[in-house]
JSON list of C-alpha atoms in Angstrom, two decimals:
[
{"chain": "A", "resi": 1, "resn": "THR", "atom": "CA", "xyz": [128.76, 96.40, 106.33]},
{"chain": "A", "resi": 2, "resn": "ALA", "atom": "CA", "xyz": [128.33, 99.81, 104.49]},
{"chain": "A", "resi": 3, "resn": "GLY", "atom": "CA", "xyz": [125.54, 98.84, 102.27]},
{"chain": "A", "resi": 4, "resn": "ILE", "atom": "CA", "xyz": [124.57, 101.63, 99.99]},
{"chain": "A", "resi": 5, "resn": "THR", "atom": "CA", "xyz": [126.13, 104.88, 100.16]},
{"chain": "A", "resi": 6, "resn": "GLN", "atom": "CA", "xyz": [125.77, 108.04, 98.28]},
{"chain": "A", "resi": 7, "resn": "ALA", "atom": "CA", "xyz": [128.12, 111.38, 97.84]},
{"chain": "A", "resi": 8, "resn": "PRO", "atom": "CA", "xyz": [128.12, 114.08, 98.34]},
{"chain": "A", "resi": 9, "resn": "THR", "atom": "CA", "xyz": [125.77, 113.91, 101.14]},
{"chain": "A", "resi": 10, "resn": "SER", "atom": "CA", "xyz": [124.47, 117.78, 100.10]},
{"chain": "A", "resi": 11, "resn": "GLN", "atom": "CA", "xyz": [125.23, 120.24, 97.31]},
{"chain": "A", "resi": 12, "resn": "ILE", "atom": "CA", "xyz": [124.41, 123.44, 95.94]},
{"chain": "A", "resi": 13, "resn": "LEU", "atom": "CA", "xyz": [124.54, 123.93, 92.42]},
{"chain": "A", "resi": 14, "resn": "ALA", "atom": "CA", "xyz": [124.18, 126.77, 90.05]},
{"chain": "A", "resi": 15, "resn": "ALA", "atom": "CA", "xyz": [121.75, 126.37, 87.18]},
{"chain": "A", "resi": 16, "resn": "GLY", "atom": "CA", "xyz": [123.15, 125.02, 84.11]},
{"chain": "A", "resi": 17, "resn": "ARG", "atom": "CA", "xyz": [125.75, 123.21, 85.42]},
{"chain": "A", "resi": 18, "resn": "SER", "atom": "CA", "xyz": [126.41, 119.35, 85.14]},
{"chain": "A", "resi": 19, "resn": "MET", "atom": "CA", "xyz": [126.84, 117.32, 88.53]},
{"chain": "A", "resi": 20, "resn": "THR", "atom": "CA", "xyz": [126.87, 113.66, 88.76]},
{"chain": "A", "resi": 21, "resn": "LEU", "atom": "CA", "xyz": [125.61, 112.04, 91.90]},
{"chain": "A", "resi": 22, "resn": "ARG", "atom": "CA", "xyz": [127.42, 108.57, 93.11]},
{"chain": "A", "resi": 23, "resn": "CYS", "atom": "CA", "xyz": [126.00, 105.70, 94.33]},
{"chain": "A", "resi": 24, "resn": "THR", "atom": "CA", "xyz": [127.68, 102.39, 95.39]},
{"chain": "A", "resi": 25, "resn": "GLN", "atom": "CA", "xyz": [126.55, 99.39, 97.13]},
{"chain": "A", "resi": 26, "resn": "ASP", "atom": "CA", "xyz": [128.50, 96.45, 98.18]},
{"chain": "A", "resi": 27, "resn": "MET", "atom": "CA", "xyz": [125.85, 93.86, 98.49]},
{"chain": "A", "resi": 28, "resn": "ARG", "atom": "CA", "xyz": [126.45, 92.49, 95.27]},
{"chain": "A", "resi": 29, "resn": "HIS", "atom": "CA", "xyz": [122.92, 93.05, 94.72]},
{"chain": "A", "resi": 30, "resn": "ASN", "atom": "CA", "xyz": [121.80, 93.17, 90.73]},
{"chain": "A", "resi": 31, "resn": "ALA", "atom": "CA", "xyz": [119.27, 95.85, 90.61]},
{"chain": "A", "resi": 32, "resn": "MET", "atom": "CA", "xyz": [119.67, 99.56, 91.46]},
{"chain": "A", "resi": 33, "resn": "TYR", "atom": "CA", "xyz": [117.46, 102.44, 91.08]},
{"chain": "A", "resi": 34, "resn": "TRP", "atom": "CA", "xyz": [117.59, 106.19, 91.40]},
{"chain": "A", "resi": 35, "resn": "TYR", "atom": "CA", "xyz": [114.38, 107.86, 93.17]},
{"chain": "A", "resi": 36, "resn": "ARG", "atom": "CA", "xyz": [113.89, 111.77, 93.98]},
{"chain": "A", "resi": 37, "resn": "GLN", "atom": "CA", "xyz": [111.51, 112.83, 96.93]},
{"chain": "A", "resi": 38, "resn": "ASP", "atom": "CA", "xyz": [109.96, 115.94, 97.16]},
{"chain": "A", "resi": 39, "resn": "LEU", "atom": "CA", "xyz": [107.66, 117.41, 99.60]},
{"chain": "A", "resi": 40, "resn": "GLY", "atom": "CA", "xyz": [104.06, 116.34, 99.42]},
{"chain": "A", "resi": 41, "resn": "LEU", "atom": "CA", "xyz": [105.14, 113.69, 96.73]},
{"chain": "A", "resi": 42, "resn": "GLY", "atom": "CA", "xyz": [105.85, 109.97, 96.82]},
{"chain": "A", "resi": 43, "resn": "LEU", "atom": "CA", "xyz": [109.17, 108.75, 95.75]},
{"chain": "A", "resi": 44, "resn": "ARG", "atom": "CA", "xyz": [109.52, 109.23, 91.98]},
{"chain": "A", "resi": 45, "resn": "LEU", "atom": "CA", "xyz": [111.67, 106.51, 90.13]},
{"chain": "A", "resi": 46, "resn": "ILE", "atom": "CA", "xyz": [114.13, 108.51, 87.75]},
{"chain": "A", "resi": 47, "resn": "HIS", "atom": "CA", "xyz": [115.91, 105.32, 86.24]},
{"chain": "A", "resi": 48, "resn": "TYR", "atom": "CA", "xyz": [116.67, 101.68, 87.29]},
{"chain": "A", "resi": 49, "resn": "SER", "atom": "CA", "xyz": [119.02, 98.95, 86.31]},
{"chain": "A", "resi": 50, "resn": "ASN", "atom": "CA", "xyz": [118.20, 95.45, 86.63]},
{"chain": "A", "resi": 51, "resn": "THR", "atom": "CA", "xyz": [121.83, 93.95, 86.14]},
{"chain": "A", "resi": 52, "resn": "ALA", "atom": "CA", "xyz": [125.04, 95.78, 84.99]},
{"chain": "A", "resi": 53, "resn": "GLY", "atom": "CA", "xyz": [125.08, 97.02, 81.63]},
{"chain": "A", "resi": 54, "resn": "THR", "atom": "CA", "xyz": [121.43, 97.49, 81.52]},
{"chain": "A", "resi": 55, "resn": "THR", "atom": "CA", "xyz": [119.42, 100.78, 82.21]},
{"chain": "A", "resi": 56, "resn": "GLY", "atom": "CA", "xyz": [116.14, 101.58, 81.95]},
{"chain": "A", "resi": 57, "resn": "LYS", "atom": "CA", "xyz": [113.68, 104.81, 82.38]},
{"chain": "A", "resi": 58, "resn": "GLY", "atom": "CA", "xyz": [111.51, 105.23, 84.98]},
{"chain": "A", "resi": 59, "resn": "GLU", "atom": "CA", "xyz": [108.51, 107.97, 85.66]},
{"chain": "A", "resi": 60, "resn": "VAL", "atom": "CA", "xyz": [110.53, 110.99, 85.59]},
{"chain": "A", "resi": 61, "resn": "PRO", "atom": "CA", "xyz": [114.03, 110.57, 83.58]},
{"chain": "A", "resi": 62, "resn": "ASP", "atom": "CA", "xyz": [114.34, 113.87, 81.56]},
{"chain": "A", "resi": 63, "resn": "GLY", "atom": "CA", "xyz": [117.42, 115.84, 82.27]},
{"chain": "A", "resi": 64, "resn": "TYR", "atom": "CA", "xyz": [118.98, 112.78, 83.79]},
{"chain": "A", "resi": 65, "resn": "SER", "atom": "CA", "xyz": [121.18, 109.86, 82.82]},
{"chain": "A", "resi": 66, "resn": "VAL", "atom": "CA", "xyz": [122.72, 106.80, 84.17]},
{"chain": "A", "resi": 67, "resn": "SER", "atom": "CA", "xyz": [125.26, 104.37, 83.51]},
{"chain": "A", "resi": 68, "resn": "ARG", "atom": "CA", "xyz": [125.95, 101.00, 85.07]},
{"chain": "A", "resi": 69, "resn": "ALA", "atom": "CA", "xyz": [129.50, 100.08, 83.92]},
{"chain": "A", "resi": 70, "resn": "ASN", "atom": "CA", "xyz": [129.44, 97.10, 86.98]},
{"chain": "A", "resi": 71, "resn": "THR", "atom": "CA", "xyz": [127.59, 95.54, 89.95]},
{"chain": "A", "resi": 72, "resn": "ASP", "atom": "CA", "xyz": [128.63, 98.23, 92.52]},
{"chain": "A", "resi": 73, "resn": "ASP", "atom": "CA", "xyz": [128.05, 101.45, 90.74]},
{"chain": "A", "resi": 74, "resn": "PHE", "atom": "CA", "xyz": [125.10, 103.59, 89.65]},
{"chain": "A", "resi": 75, "resn": "PRO", "atom": "CA", "xyz": [125.86, 107.00, 88.95]},
{"chain": "A", "resi": 76, "resn": "LEU", "atom": "CA", "xyz": [123.20, 109.58, 88.19]},
{"chain": "A", "resi": 77, "resn": "THR", "atom": "CA", "xyz": [124.14, 112.81, 85.57]},
{"chain": "A", "resi": 78, "resn": "LEU", "atom": "CA", "xyz": [122.29, 115.97, 85.48]},
{"chain": "A", "resi": 79, "resn": "ALA", "atom": "CA", "xyz": [123.83, 117.31, 82.29]},
{"chain": "A", "resi": 80, "resn": "SER", "atom": "CA", "xyz": [122.34, 120.78, 82.87]},
{"chain": "A", "resi": 81, "resn": "ALA", "atom": "CA", "xyz": [120.74, 121.61, 85.95]},
{"chain": "A", "resi": 82, "resn": "VAL", "atom": "CA", "xyz": [117.33, 123.28, 86.67]},
{"chain": "A", "resi": 83, "resn": "PRO", "atom": "CA", "xyz": [116.07, 124.67, 89.75]},
{"chain": "A", "resi": 84, "resn": "SER", "atom": "CA", "xyz": [112.96, 122.05, 89.26]},
{"chain": "A", "resi": 85, "resn": "GLN", "atom": "CA", "xyz": [115.63, 119.62, 90.10]},
{"chain": "A", "resi": 86, "resn": "THR", "atom": "CA", "xyz": [116.16, 120.72, 93.60]},
{"chain": "A", "resi": 87, "resn": "SER", "atom": "CA", "xyz": [114.98, 117.73, 95.62]},
{"chain": "A", "resi": 88, "resn": "VAL", "atom": "CA", "xyz": [116.55, 114.60, 97.73]},
{"chain": "A", "resi": 89, "resn": "TYR", "atom": "CA", "xyz": [117.96, 111.91, 95.54]},
{"chain": "A", "resi": 90, "resn": "PHE", "atom": "CA", "xyz": [117.73, 108.37, 96.96]},
{"chain": "A", "resi": 91, "resn": "CYS", "atom": "CA", "xyz": [119.57, 105.70, 95.59]},
{"chain": "A", "resi": 92, "resn": "ALA", "atom": "CA", "xyz": [118.32, 102.31, 96.33]},
{"chain": "A", "resi": 93, "resn": "SER", "atom": "CA", "xyz": [119.33, 98.57, 95.55]},
{"chain": "A", "resi": 94, "resn": "SER", "atom": "CA", "xyz": [117.77, 95.36, 95.45]},
{"chain": "A", "resi": 95, "resn": "GLU", "atom": "CA", "xyz": [118.89, 91.46, 94.78]},
{"chain": "A", "resi": 96, "resn": "SER", "atom": "CA", "xyz": [116.70, 91.39, 91.82]},
{"chain": "A", "resi": 97, "resn": "SER", "atom": "CA", "xyz": [113.82, 93.12, 90.37]},
{"chain": "A", "resi": 98, "resn": "GLY", "atom": "CA", "xyz": [111.11, 90.23, 91.17]},
{"chain": "A", "resi": 99, "resn": "ASP", "atom": "CA", "xyz": [108.23, 90.29, 93.30]},
{"chain": "A", "resi": 100, "resn": "GLN", "atom": "CA", "xyz": [109.40, 90.31, 96.92]},
{"chain": "A", "resi": 101, "resn": "GLU", "atom": "CA", "xyz": [112.64, 91.96, 96.66]},
{"chain": "A", "resi": 102, "resn": "THR", "atom": "CA", "xyz": [113.28, 94.77, 99.20]},
{"chain": "A", "resi": 103, "resn": "GLN", "atom": "CA", "xyz": [114.79, 97.90, 98.08]},
{"chain": "A", "resi": 104, "resn": "TYR", "atom": "CA", "xyz": [117.56, 99.24, 100.51]},
{"chain": "A", "resi": 105, "resn": "PHE", "atom": "CA", "xyz": [118.23, 102.97, 100.34]},
{"chain": "A", "resi": 106, "resn": "GLY", "atom": "CA", "xyz": [121.01, 104.60, 100.68]},
{"chain": "A", "resi": 107, "resn": "PRO", "atom": "CA", "xyz": [120.99, 107.73, 103.08]},
{"chain": "A", "resi": 108, "resn": "GLY", "atom": "CA", "xyz": [120.21, 110.56, 99.94]},
{"chain": "A", "resi": 109, "resn": "THR", "atom": "CA", "xyz": [121.90, 113.43, 98.70]},
{"chain": "A", "resi": 110, "resn": "ARG", "atom": "CA", "xyz": [120.16, 116.84, 99.08]},
{"chain": "A", "resi": 111, "resn": "LEU", "atom": "CA", "xyz": [120.43, 119.35, 96.02]},
{"chain": "A", "resi": 112, "resn": "LEU", "atom": "CA", "xyz": [119.55, 122.62, 95.70]},
{"chain": "A", "resi": 113, "resn": "VAL", "atom": "CA", "xyz": [119.73, 124.21, 92.23]},
{"chain": "A", "resi": 114, "resn": "LEU", "atom": "CA", "xyz": [119.83, 128.05, 92.28]},
{"chain": "B", "resi": 1, "resn": "GLY", "atom": "CA", "xyz": [96.61, 106.90, 86.15]},
{"chain": "B", "resi": 2, "resn": "GLN", "atom": "CA", "xyz": [98.14, 105.18, 88.94]},
{"chain": "B", "resi": 3, "resn": "ASN", "atom": "CA", "xyz": [97.52, 106.37, 92.48]},
{"chain": "B", "resi": 4, "resn": "ILE", "atom": "CA", "xyz": [98.26, 105.69, 95.93]},
{"chain": "B", "resi": 5, "resn": "ASP", "atom": "CA", "xyz": [96.43, 107.45, 98.76]},
{"chain": "B", "resi": 6, "resn": "GLN", "atom": "CA", "xyz": [97.54, 107.68, 102.30]},
{"chain": "B", "resi": 7, "resn": "PRO", "atom": "CA", "xyz": [96.27, 110.39, 105.12]},
{"chain": "B", "resi": 8, "resn": "THR", "atom": "CA", "xyz": [99.15, 113.20, 105.18]},
{"chain": "B", "resi": 9, "resn": "GLU", "atom": "CA", "xyz": [99.54, 113.18, 108.94]},
{"chain": "B", "resi": 10, "resn": "MET", "atom": "CA", "xyz": [98.21, 111.37, 112.22]},
{"chain": "B", "resi": 11, "resn": "THR", "atom": "CA", "xyz": [98.62, 111.93, 115.76]},
{"chain": "B", "resi": 12, "resn": "ALA", "atom": "CA", "xyz": [98.79, 109.22, 118.61]},
{"chain": "B", "resi": 13, "resn": "THR", "atom": "CA", "xyz": [99.66, 108.76, 122.09]},
{"chain": "B", "resi": 14, "resn": "GLU", "atom": "CA", "xyz": [102.51, 107.11, 123.40]},
{"chain": "B", "resi": 15, "resn": "GLY", "atom": "CA", "xyz": [101.27, 103.38, 124.35]},
{"chain": "B", "resi": 16, "resn": "ALA", "atom": "CA", "xyz": [98.57, 103.55, 122.04]},
{"chain": "B", "resi": 17, "resn": "ILE", "atom": "CA", "xyz": [97.72, 101.63, 118.79]},
{"chain": "B", "resi": 18, "resn": "VAL", "atom": "CA", "xyz": [97.41, 103.19, 115.37]},
{"chain": "B", "resi": 19, "resn": "GLN", "atom": "CA", "xyz": [96.33, 102.18, 112.00]},
{"chain": "B", "resi": 20, "resn": "ILE", "atom": "CA", "xyz": [97.64, 104.04, 108.75]},
{"chain": "B", "resi": 21, "resn": "ASN", "atom": "CA", "xyz": [95.47, 103.46, 105.96]},
{"chain": "B", "resi": 22, "resn": "CYS", "atom": "CA", "xyz": [96.56, 102.71, 102.02]},
{"chain": "B", "resi": 23, "resn": "THR", "atom": "CA", "xyz": [93.82, 102.85, 99.51]},
{"chain": "B", "resi": 24, "resn": "TYR", "atom": "CA", "xyz": [95.50, 102.28, 95.51]},
{"chain": "B", "resi": 25, "resn": "GLN", "atom": "CA", "xyz": [94.72, 102.08, 91.98]},
{"chain": "B", "resi": 26, "resn": "THR", "atom": "CA", "xyz": [97.53, 100.67, 89.89]},
{"chain": "B", "resi": 27, "resn": "SER", "atom": "CA", "xyz": [98.05, 98.73, 86.81]},
{"chain": "B", "resi": 28, "resn": "GLY", "atom": "CA", "xyz": [98.57, 95.41, 88.19]},
{"chain": "B", "resi": 29, "resn": "PHE", "atom": "CA", "xyz": [99.41, 94.26, 91.39]},
{"chain": "B", "resi": 30, "resn": "ASN", "atom": "CA", "xyz": [102.62, 91.97, 92.43]},
{"chain": "B", "resi": 31, "resn": "GLY", "atom": "CA", "xyz": [103.03, 93.22, 96.00]},
{"chain": "B", "resi": 32, "resn": "LEU", "atom": "CA", "xyz": [102.80, 96.03, 98.58]},
{"chain": "B", "resi": 33, "resn": "PHE", "atom": "CA", "xyz": [105.39, 97.43, 100.72]},
{"chain": "B", "resi": 34, "resn": "TRP", "atom": "CA", "xyz": [105.15, 99.52, 103.73]},
{"chain": "B", "resi": 35, "resn": "TYR", "atom": "CA", "xyz": [108.44, 101.51, 104.94]},
{"chain": "B", "resi": 36, "resn": "GLN", "atom": "CA", "xyz": [109.59, 103.85, 107.60]},
{"chain": "B", "resi": 37, "resn": "GLN", "atom": "CA", "xyz": [111.26, 106.90, 107.09]},
{"chain": "B", "resi": 38, "resn": "HIS", "atom": "CA", "xyz": [112.29, 109.22, 110.04]},
{"chain": "B", "resi": 39, "resn": "ALA", "atom": "CA", "xyz": [112.92, 112.76, 109.12]},
{"chain": "B", "resi": 40, "resn": "GLY", "atom": "CA", "xyz": [116.30, 113.45, 107.06]},
{"chain": "B", "resi": 41, "resn": "GLU", "atom": "CA", "xyz": [116.87, 109.66, 106.86]},
{"chain": "B", "resi": 42, "resn": "ALA", "atom": "CA", "xyz": [116.42, 106.95, 104.27]},
{"chain": "B", "resi": 43, "resn": "PRO", "atom": "CA", "xyz": [113.34, 104.79, 103.98]},
{"chain": "B", "resi": 44, "resn": "THR", "atom": "CA", "xyz": [113.69, 101.44, 105.62]},
{"chain": "B", "resi": 45, "resn": "PHE", "atom": "CA", "xyz": [111.73, 98.18, 105.17]},
{"chain": "B", "resi": 46, "resn": "LEU", "atom": "CA", "xyz": [109.02, 97.18, 107.20]},
{"chain": "B", "resi": 47, "resn": "SER", "atom": "CA", "xyz": [106.62, 94.85, 105.49]},
{"chain": "B", "resi": 48, "resn": "TYR", "atom": "CA", "xyz": [105.56, 92.85, 102.64]},
{"chain": "B", "resi": 49, "resn": "ASN", "atom": "CA", "xyz": [101.92, 91.38, 101.62]},
{"chain": "B", "resi": 50, "resn": "VAL", "atom": "CA", "xyz": [100.81, 89.78, 98.53]},
{"chain": "B", "resi": 51, "resn": "LEU", "atom": "CA", "xyz": [98.33, 87.87, 99.41]},
{"chain": "B", "resi": 52, "resn": "ASP", "atom": "CA", "xyz": [95.21, 89.05, 101.44]},
{"chain": "B", "resi": 53, "resn": "GLY", "atom": "CA", "xyz": [95.38, 89.09, 104.95]},
{"chain": "B", "resi": 54, "resn": "LEU", "atom": "CA", "xyz": [97.61, 89.87, 107.61]},
{"chain": "B", "resi": 55, "resn": "GLU", "atom": "CA", "xyz": [100.95, 89.80, 108.38]},
{"chain": "B", "resi": 56, "resn": "GLU", "atom": "CA", "xyz": [102.58, 90.32, 111.76]},
{"chain": "B", "resi": 57, "resn": "LYS", "atom": "CA", "xyz": [105.96, 91.41, 112.70]},
{"chain": "B", "resi": 58, "resn": "GLY", "atom": "CA", "xyz": [106.23, 92.25, 116.60]},
{"chain": "B", "resi": 59, "resn": "ARG", "atom": "CA", "xyz": [104.72, 95.65, 117.39]},
{"chain": "B", "resi": 60, "resn": "PHE", "atom": "CA", "xyz": [104.02, 96.02, 113.41]},
{"chain": "B", "resi": 61, "resn": "SER", "atom": "CA", "xyz": [101.49, 94.34, 111.38]},
{"chain": "B", "resi": 62, "resn": "SER", "atom": "CA", "xyz": [100.23, 94.89, 107.67]},
{"chain": "B", "resi": 63, "resn": "PHE", "atom": "CA", "xyz": [97.12, 93.70, 105.94]},
{"chain": "B", "resi": 64, "resn": "LEU", "atom": "CA", "xyz": [95.87, 93.47, 102.58]},
{"chain": "B", "resi": 65, "resn": "SER", "atom": "CA", "xyz": [92.70, 93.51, 100.67]},
{"chain": "B", "resi": 66, "resn": "ARG", "atom": "CA", "xyz": [93.48, 93.12, 96.84]},
{"chain": "B", "resi": 67, "resn": "SER", "atom": "CA", "xyz": [89.66, 93.24, 95.95]},
{"chain": "B", "resi": 68, "resn": "LYS", "atom": "CA", "xyz": [89.51, 96.46, 97.89]},
{"chain": "B", "resi": 69, "resn": "GLY", "atom": "CA", "xyz": [92.62, 98.00, 96.82]},
{"chain": "B", "resi": 70, "resn": "TYR", "atom": "CA", "xyz": [93.52, 98.43, 100.47]},
{"chain": "B", "resi": 71, "resn": "SER", "atom": "CA", "xyz": [95.97, 98.06, 103.01]},
{"chain": "B", "resi": 72, "resn": "TYR", "atom": "CA", "xyz": [96.71, 99.17, 106.44]},
{"chain": "B", "resi": 73, "resn": "LEU", "atom": "CA", "xyz": [99.64, 99.26, 108.71]},
{"chain": "B", "resi": 74, "resn": "LEU", "atom": "CA", "xyz": [98.52, 98.73, 112.52]},
{"chain": "B", "resi": 75, "resn": "LEU", "atom": "CA", "xyz": [101.15, 99.76, 115.06]},
{"chain": "B", "resi": 76, "resn": "LYS", "atom": "CA", "xyz": [100.59, 98.63, 118.78]},
{"chain": "B", "resi": 77, "resn": "GLU", "atom": "CA", "xyz": [102.17, 99.72, 122.05]},
{"chain": "B", "resi": 78, "resn": "LEU", "atom": "CA", "xyz": [103.57, 102.95, 120.20]},
{"chain": "B", "resi": 79, "resn": "GLN", "atom": "CA", "xyz": [106.75, 104.46, 121.35]},
{"chain": "B", "resi": 80, "resn": "MET", "atom": "CA", "xyz": [108.22, 107.74, 120.62]},
{"chain": "B", "resi": 81, "resn": "LYS", "atom": "CA", "xyz": [110.91, 106.55, 118.43]},
{"chain": "B", "resi": 82, "resn": "ASP", "atom": "CA", "xyz": [107.84, 105.52, 116.19]},
{"chain": "B", "resi": 83, "resn": "SER", "atom": "CA", "xyz": [107.53, 109.03, 115.13]},
{"chain": "B", "resi": 84, "resn": "ALA", "atom": "CA", "xyz": [108.34, 108.91, 111.19]},
{"chain": "B", "resi": 85, "resn": "SER", "atom": "CA", "xyz": [106.76, 108.85, 108.43]},
{"chain": "B", "resi": 86, "resn": "TYR", "atom": "CA", "xyz": [105.22, 105.83, 106.76]},
{"chain": "B", "resi": 87, "resn": "LEU", "atom": "CA", "xyz": [105.33, 105.05, 103.07]},
{"chain": "B", "resi": 88, "resn": "CYS", "atom": "CA", "xyz": [103.24, 102.39, 101.11]},
{"chain": "B", "resi": 89, "resn": "ALA", "atom": "CA", "xyz": [104.33, 101.52, 97.68]},
{"chain": "B", "resi": 90, "resn": "VAL", "atom": "CA", "xyz": [102.57, 99.10, 95.13]},
{"chain": "B", "resi": 91, "resn": "ARG", "atom": "CA", "xyz": [104.72, 97.23, 92.80]},
{"chain": "B", "resi": 92, "resn": "ASP", "atom": "CA", "xyz": [102.78, 97.49, 89.31]},
{"chain": "B", "resi": 93, "resn": "SER", "atom": "CA", "xyz": [102.81, 95.24, 86.45]},
{"chain": "B", "resi": 94, "resn": "ASN", "atom": "CA", "xyz": [106.04, 96.59, 85.22]},
{"chain": "B", "resi": 95, "resn": "TYR", "atom": "CA", "xyz": [107.54, 95.50, 88.29]},
{"chain": "B", "resi": 96, "resn": "GLN", "atom": "CA", "xyz": [108.20, 98.85, 89.43]},
{"chain": "B", "resi": 97, "resn": "LEU", "atom": "CA", "xyz": [107.33, 100.46, 93.14]},
{"chain": "B", "resi": 98, "resn": "ILE", "atom": "CA", "xyz": [104.78, 103.16, 92.92]},
{"chain": "B", "resi": 99, "resn": "TRP", "atom": "CA", "xyz": [104.90, 105.20, 96.42]},
{"chain": "B", "resi": 100, "resn": "GLY", "atom": "CA", "xyz": [102.20, 107.55, 98.07]},
{"chain": "B", "resi": 101, "resn": "ALA", "atom": "CA", "xyz": [103.23, 110.35, 99.63]},
{"chain": "B", "resi": 102, "resn": "GLY", "atom": "CA", "xyz": [103.61, 108.78, 102.98]},
{"chain": "B", "resi": 103, "resn": "THR", "atom": "CA", "xyz": [101.82, 109.44, 106.25]},
{"chain": "B", "resi": 104, "resn": "LYS", "atom": "CA", "xyz": [103.59, 111.58, 109.16]},
{"chain": "B", "resi": 105, "resn": "LEU", "atom": "CA", "xyz": [103.16, 110.02, 112.36]},
{"chain": "B", "resi": 106, "resn": "ILE", "atom": "CA", "xyz": [103.47, 112.20, 115.56]},
{"chain": "B", "resi": 107, "resn": "ILE", "atom": "CA", "xyz": [103.55, 110.51, 118.88]},
{"chain": "B", "resi": 108, "resn": "LYS", "atom": "CA", "xyz": [102.54, 112.65, 121.80]},
{"chain": "B", "resi": 109, "resn": "PRO", "atom": "CA", "xyz": [103.48, 111.41, 125.43]}
]
């Protein structure tokens, strides 16, 4: 079982360029999430989706957008990248957004914005 | 504001026991999670606590005291493969996970 896949694995991006980070899960999970992880900080939620067709803003949504056209895919777009968006990005999913639902993580995308 | 505190780094010896503490101040509480993250990899789920007390799962146990805003992860019979970061996360009143920065555990032979 693939679980959650992310693409690309890593990327170097020039400031001002746009980029879409892809995330696909094959577990038919309803809820999906995008986090960024920076050294010395906890995972920070960027955007989330509790079910296909709905999205919400997390703790650090500025500069990012998402869409959830179907259950499996949850792409994250940087419209005009800035160096502060250099980070490791993790996509995660859970069966629902309820109390005990464990989040399962993809392998991450390492992004360097120059 | 919301805050999760964990020690930045701990060192322990192979075969020994180590306790990683986590204290939290969050807007509401709907459960506490522990995840393991090896360097360069994704976090993976270890344990979940929502009621006070100890949850045991093999070599790993997790304890919660909601009145004290406190949890710990206990790792027994440490193995070299346990060298990793351990992340504490609390689900708040909005059902979002608030994450600590993680504790890097170094296991020495």
